[in-house]
Coordinates of C-alpha atoms in Angstrom, one line a residue:
X1039 CA 11.6 154.9 76.2
X1040 CA 13.6 155.3 72.9
X1041 CA 11.8 155.8 69.6
X1042 CA 13.0 153.4 66.8
X1043 CA 11.9 153.4 63.2
X1044 CA 11.4 149.9 62.1
X1045 CA 9.6 150.8 58.9
X1046 CA 12.4 152.5 57.1
X1047 CA 14.3 150.2 54.8
X1048 CA 17.9 149.6 55.6
X1049 CA 20.2 151.4 53.2
X1050 CA 23.5 149.9 52.1
X1051 CA 25.0 153.4 52.3
X1052 CA 23.9 156.9 52.8
X1053 CA 23.1 158.8 49.5
X1054 CA 25.6 161.6 50.3
X1055 CA 28.2 159.6 52.3
X1056 CA 31.1 160.2 49.9
X1057 CA 32.8 163.5 50.5
X1058 CA 34.9 163.8 47.3
X1059 CA 34.1 163.6 43.6
X1060 CA 34.8 161.8 41.3
X1061 CA 36.0 158.4 42.1
X1062 CA 36.8 158.4 45.8
X1063 CA 35.6 155.9 46.8
X1064 CA 36.0 154.0 43.6
X1065 CA 32.9 153.4 41.6
X1066 CA 30.9 150.3 42.6
X1067 CA 30.0 149.7 39.0
X1068 CA 31.8 148.4 35.9
X1069 CA 30.9 149.0 32.3
X1070 CA 29.7 145.9 30.5
X1071 CA 31.7 144.9 27.4
X1072 CA 30.2 146.3 24.1
X1073 CA 27.4 148.1 26.1
X1074 CA 26.5 151.3 27.7
X1075 CA 25.0 149.4 30.7
X1076 CA 26.6 149.1 34.1
X1077 CA 26.8 146.1 36.4
X1078 CA 27.5 145.9 40.2
X1079 CA 31.3 145.3 40.7
X1080 CA 31.8 145.3 44.4
X1081 CA 31.6 142.2 46.5
X1082 CA 29.5 142.4 49.7
X1083 CA 26.0 141.8 51.0
X1084 CA 23.4 141.4 48.3
X1085 CA 19.6 141.5 48.6
X1086 CA 18.1 138.0 48.9
X1087 CA 16.3 138.4 45.7
X1088 CA 17.1 139.2 42.9
X1089 CA 20.9 138.9 43.1
X1090 CA 23.0 142.0 42.4
X1091 CA 24.7 140.1 39.5
X1092 CA 21.4 140.7 37.6
X1093 CA 21.6 144.5 37.9
X1094 CA 22.0 146.5 34.7
X1095 CA 22.0 150.3 35.2
X1096 CA 20.8 152.5 32.3
X1097 CA 20.2 156.2 31.9
X1098 CA 16.8 157.1 30.5
X1099 CA 16.2 159.5 27.7
X1100 CA 14.6 162.8 28.6
X1101 CA 10.8 162.3 29.4
X1102 CA 11.2 158.5 29.6
X1103 CA 10.3 156.3 32.6
X1104 CA 12.5 153.5 33.8
X1105 CA 9.8 151.1 32.8
X1106 CA 10.2 152.2 29.1
X1107 CA 14.0 152.5 29.3
X1108 CA 14.4 148.9 30.6
X1109 CA 11.8 147.5 28.2
X1110 CA 13.6 149.1 25.2
X1111 CA 16.8 147.2 26.3
X1112 CA 14.9 143.9 26.6
X1113 CA 15.0 144.2 30.5
X1114 CA 12.6 144.9 33.3
X1115 CA 12.9 147.7 35.9
X1116 CA 13.7 146.2 39.4
X1117 CA 12.8 148.7 42.2
X1118 CA 14.7 146.5 44.8
X1119 CA 18.0 147.8 43.2
X1120 CA 17.4 151.5 43.6
X1121 CA 19.2 151.5 47.0
X1122 CA 22.4 150.4 45.2
X1123 CA 22.3 153.0 42.4
X1124 CA 21.2 156.0 44.4
X1125 CA 24.9 157.1 44.6
X1126 CA 27.0 159.9 43.1
X1127 CA 29.4 157.3 41.6
X1128 CA 26.6 155.9 39.4
X1129 CA 26.3 159.2 37.5
X1130 CA 30.1 159.3 36.9
X1131 CA 30.1 155.6 35.8
X1132 CA 27.5 156.5 33.2
X1133 CA 29.6 159.4 32.0
X1134 CA 27.0 162.0 33.3
X1135 CA 29.3 164.8 34.5
X1136 CA 27.7 166.5 37.5
X1137 CA 28.4 170.1 38.3
X1138 CA 26.5 169.7 41.6
X1139 CA 24.8 167.1 43.7
X1140 CA 21.5 167.5 45.4
X1141 CA 19.5 165.2 47.7
X1142 CA 15.8 165.7 47.2
X1143 CA 12.4 164.1 47.7
X1144 CA 10.9 163.3 44.3
X1145 CA 9.5 160.1 42.8
X1146 CA 11.6 160.4 39.6
X1147 CA 14.9 160.4 41.5
X1148 CA 17.7 159.4 41.2
X1149 CA 18.1 161.5 38.0
X1150 CA 20.3 163.8 36.1
X1151 CA 19.0 167.4 35.6
X1152 CA 20.3 168.2 32.2
X1153 CA 19.8 172.0 32.2
X1154 CA 22.0 172.5 35.3
X1155 CA 24.1 169.4 34.9
X1156 CA 23.0 168.4 38.4
X1157 CA 22.9 164.9 39.9
X1158 CA 19.8 164.5 42.0
X1159 CA 19.7 161.7 44.6
X1160 CA 16.6 160.3 46.3
X1161 CA 16.3 161.3 50.0
X1162 CA 13.2 159.2 50.7
X1163 CA 13.7 155.5 49.8
X1164 CA 9.9 154.9 50.0
X1165 CA 9.5 157.0 46.9
X1166 CA 11.7 154.9 44.6
X1167 CA 9.6 154.1 41.5
X1168 CA 10.1 152.8 38.0
X1169 CA 7.2 154.8 36.8
X1170 CA 7.3 158.5 36.1
X1171 CA 9.3 160.7 33.7
X1172 CA 10.4 164.3 33.3
X1173 CA 11.2 166.4 30.3
X1174 CA 14.2 167.9 32.2
X1175 CA 15.7 164.7 33.8
X1176 CA 17.5 161.6 32.6
X1177 CA 16.6 158.9 35.2
X1178 CA 18.9 156.3 36.6
X1179 CA 17.2 153.0 36.0
X1180 CA 17.9 149.7 37.8
X1181 CA 17.1 147.1 35.2
X1182 CA 17.6 143.3 35.1
X1183 CA 17.1 140.5 32.7
X1184 CA 14.3 137.9 33.0
X1185 CA 13.3 134.4 31.8
X1186 CA 10.9 134.2 28.9
X1187 CA 7.4 133.7 30.2
X1188 CA 8.5 134.3 33.8
X1189 CA 9.3 138.0 34.5
X1190 CA 9.8 137.3 38.3
X1191 CA 13.0 135.3 37.6
X1192 CA 16.2 136.6 36.2
X1193 CA 18.1 134.3 33.7
X1194 CA 20.7 133.2 36.2
X1195 CA 18.5 133.2 39.4
X1196 CA 18.0 129.5 39.6

């Protein structure tokens, strides 16, 4: 009898699947005009809700949660998008130059460890969280817009 794990969420790609750095494969993100936010640029399968077109990736300040980072930009943090930003290419697209890449288990990841200029990816998808901050890390935050009075809906979701 084979053991299968039906509880682990399906990942669009493994966190450390890319063997070279930077830019191979090309970044799945594009810089939005007149902004420091990124949006998803690659076609492909998207989660049923919310659509990937609503994704805006921001880097937090030190000691700032993704909840606060997104709020300050007039957005909300969307945990469903963490699977798409937990990639080495995201750091490069945000101009965070990594001298090393680590895959760890920590609720604040993915994040950039400033002191060592290290990109830290989340190994355990069940720990993705918009809450939490660290005085040593700049978090990668999956934000999205929303309709006034209806946070569950992005502006272009209907």
